Amino acid sequence: MSAPSKPLPKPDPVTQPFWDSLKAHGIQIQKCNACGEHIFYPRGLCPHCFSSDISWEPASGKGKVYAFTIVHRQPNPAFAADMPYVVALIELDEGVRMMTNLVDVEPDPEHVKVGMPVEIVYDDVNDEITLPKWRPQA
Ligand code: ZN
């Protein structure tokens, strides 16, 4: 019996450019042309000024850990082999925050710190989906 599969994102017309940029290993996020704020998660209206004049721009792929937790129990058996693992809220250099996994680090509070500088890594899950994960900056 094969291992159960993990749930994956389902791109829609609003989020498709984000997933396409990850697939190309060059993360892009939205920026509002009316007020200049960066936007994440992708959406059709700016959450700062409600403008629909939004464009996609390359992001730096750098950020820092804003908050994290270490998962030791997970009811979904698809994640059993990964435990323990780090779920982190990353603040990108552009100012937006992304919930994600922190990888290439020991999953314990001795090695994961709030404020630690991180960089994106692209996890090619299949031909359609690449997930943005983050690791400590070298
Ligand atoms: Zn705006």
Short mmCIF file of C-alpha atoms and ligand atoms in Angstrom, two decimals:
data_model
loop_
_atom_site.label_atom_id
_atom_site.label_comp_id
_atom_site.label_asym_id
_atom_site.label_seq_id
_atom_site.Cartn_x
_atom_site.Cartn_y
_atom_site.Cartn_z
CA MET A 1 0.00 0.00 0.00
CA SER A 2 1.41 3.35 -0.97
CA ALA A 3 1.62 6.23 1.47
CA PRO A 4 -1.34 8.60 1.50
CA SER A 5 -0.74 11.76 -0.50
CA LYS A 6 -0.53 15.22 1.02
CA PRO A 7 -3.17 17.81 0.21
CA LEU A 8 -1.97 20.23 -2.46
CA PRO A 9 -2.95 23.77 -3.42
CA LYS A 10 -5.58 24.21 -6.11
CA PRO A 11 -4.57 27.21 -8.25
CA ASP A 12 -7.37 29.44 -9.50
CA PRO A 13 -7.31 32.35 -11.97
CA VAL A 14 -6.25 34.81 -9.24
CA THR A 15 -3.46 32.67 -7.75
CA GLN A 16 -2.20 31.00 -10.97
CA PRO A 17 0.58 33.59 -11.59
CA PHE A 18 1.95 32.88 -8.10
CA TRP A 19 2.08 29.12 -8.74
CA ASP A 20 3.55 29.69 -12.21
CA SER A 21 6.34 31.82 -10.70
CA LEU A 22 7.17 29.10 -8.17
CA LYS A 23 7.24 26.49 -10.92
CA ALA A 24 9.79 28.71 -12.71
CA HIS A 25 11.77 29.02 -9.43
CA GLY A 26 11.38 32.79 -9.31
CA ILE A 27 8.80 33.81 -6.74
CA GLN A 28 6.52 36.71 -7.63
CA ILE A 29 4.07 38.46 -5.35
CA GLN A 30 1.44 41.09 -5.98
CA LYS A 31 1.98 44.82 -5.62
CA CYS A 32 -0.75 47.43 -5.61
CA ASN A 33 -0.22 50.10 -8.28
CA ALA A 34 -2.48 52.53 -6.43
CA CYS A 35 -0.90 52.55 -2.95
CA GLY A 36 2.40 50.73 -3.55
CA GLU A 37 1.90 48.05 -0.90
CA HIS A 38 2.94 44.44 -1.47
CA ILE A 39 0.16 41.88 -1.11
CA PHE A 40 0.17 38.27 0.03
CA TYR A 41 -1.79 35.97 -0.31
CA PRO A 42 -2.81 36.67 -3.92
CA ARG A 43 -6.18 38.35 -4.33
CA GLY A 44 -8.19 40.55 -6.64
CA LEU A 45 -8.46 43.65 -4.45
CA CYS A 46 -5.73 45.41 -2.48
CA PRO A 47 -6.39 44.86 1.25
CA HIS A 48 -4.89 48.31 2.01
CA CYS A 49 -6.84 50.57 -0.37
CA PHE A 50 -9.29 48.21 -2.16
CA SER A 51 -7.90 49.02 -5.60
CA SER A 52 -8.08 46.32 -8.26
CA ASP A 53 -5.03 47.83 -10.01
CA ILE A 54 -2.61 45.11 -8.98
CA SER A 55 0.46 43.73 -10.75
CA TRP A 56 2.92 40.88 -10.19
CA GLU A 57 6.54 41.59 -9.32
CA PRO A 58 9.56 39.42 -8.57
CA ALA A 59 10.25 39.09 -4.84
CA SER A 60 13.71 38.84 -3.33
CA GLY A 61 13.19 35.33 -1.95
CA LYS A 62 14.70 36.55 1.33
CA GLY A 63 13.07 37.12 4.67
CA LYS A 64 13.14 36.28 8.34
CA VAL A 65 11.29 34.03 10.74
CA TYR A 66 8.42 35.99 12.27
CA ALA A 67 6.99 33.09 14.31
CA PHE A 68 7.20 29.31 14.27
CA THR A 69 6.00 26.10 15.85
CA ILE A 70 7.34 22.58 15.74
CA VAL A 71 4.84 19.88 14.83
CA HIS A 72 5.18 16.63 16.73
CA ARG A 73 1.64 15.31 16.20
CA GLN A 74 -0.25 15.38 12.94
CA PRO A 75 -3.54 13.55 12.44
CA ASN A 76 -3.01 13.30 8.68
CA PRO A 77 -0.89 10.17 8.07
CA ALA A 78 0.53 11.73 4.90
CA PHE A 79 2.76 13.87 7.11
CA ALA A 80 3.88 11.10 9.49
CA ALA A 81 7.29 10.62 7.87
CA ASP A 82 8.06 14.35 8.14
CA MET A 83 7.62 14.73 11.89
CA PRO A 84 8.88 16.60 13.69
CA TYR A 85 8.80 19.53 11.26
CA VAL A 86 8.74 23.32 11.46
CA VAL A 87 5.72 25.41 10.48
CA ALA A 88 6.84 29.02 10.23
CA LEU A 89 5.42 32.42 9.48
CA ILE A 90 8.05 34.11 7.32
CA GLU A 91 8.19 37.86 6.90
CA LEU A 92 9.51 38.49 3.41
CA ASP A 93 11.83 41.43 2.78
CA GLU A 94 8.87 42.96 0.92
CA GLY A 95 6.95 43.08 4.21
CA VAL A 96 4.31 40.43 3.62
CA ARG A 97 4.07 37.25 5.69
CA MET A 98 3.80 33.68 4.40
CA MET A 99 2.85 30.53 6.32
CA THR A 100 5.19 27.78 5.20
CA ASN A 101 7.67 25.11 6.25
CA LEU A 102 11.21 25.79 7.37
CA VAL A 103 13.54 23.09 6.04
CA ASP A 104 17.23 22.21 6.17
CA VAL A 105 17.32 22.98 9.89
CA GLU A 106 17.10 20.86 13.03
CA PRO A 107 13.43 21.08 14.11
CA ASP A 108 14.02 22.33 17.64
CA PRO A 109 14.06 25.72 19.40
CA GLU A 110 17.84 25.58 19.74
CA HIS A 111 18.20 25.87 15.97
CA VAL A 112 15.10 27.80 14.90
CA LYS A 113 14.92 31.40 16.13
CA VAL A 114 12.50 34.25 15.62
CA GLY A 115 14.28 36.82 13.46
CA MET A 116 16.66 34.36 11.81
CA PRO A 117 17.34 35.23 8.16
CA VAL A 118 15.90 32.73 5.68
CA GLU A 119 15.75 32.23 1.93
CA ILE A 120 13.27 30.47 -0.31
CA VAL A 121 13.74 26.95 -1.65
CA TYR A 122 11.49 25.53 -4.34
CA ASP A 123 9.95 22.13 -3.59
CA ASP A 124 8.87 20.64 -6.93
CA VAL A 125 6.08 18.37 -5.72
CA ASN A 126 4.86 17.37 -9.21
CA ASP A 127 4.60 18.80 -12.73
CA GLU A 128 1.94 21.29 -11.65
CA ILE A 129 2.80 22.36 -8.12
CA THR A 130 5.99 23.77 -6.64
CA LEU A 131 5.73 24.72 -2.98
CA PRO A 132 7.64 27.65 -1.48
CA LYS A 133 9.65 26.49 1.51
CA TRP A 134 12.34 28.37 3.37
CA ARG A 135 15.71 27.55 4.90
CA PRO A 136 18.28 29.42 6.95
CA GLN A 137 20.40 31.75 4.83
CA ALA A 138 23.86 30.36 4.21
ZN ZN B 1 -3.49 49.47 -2.49
#
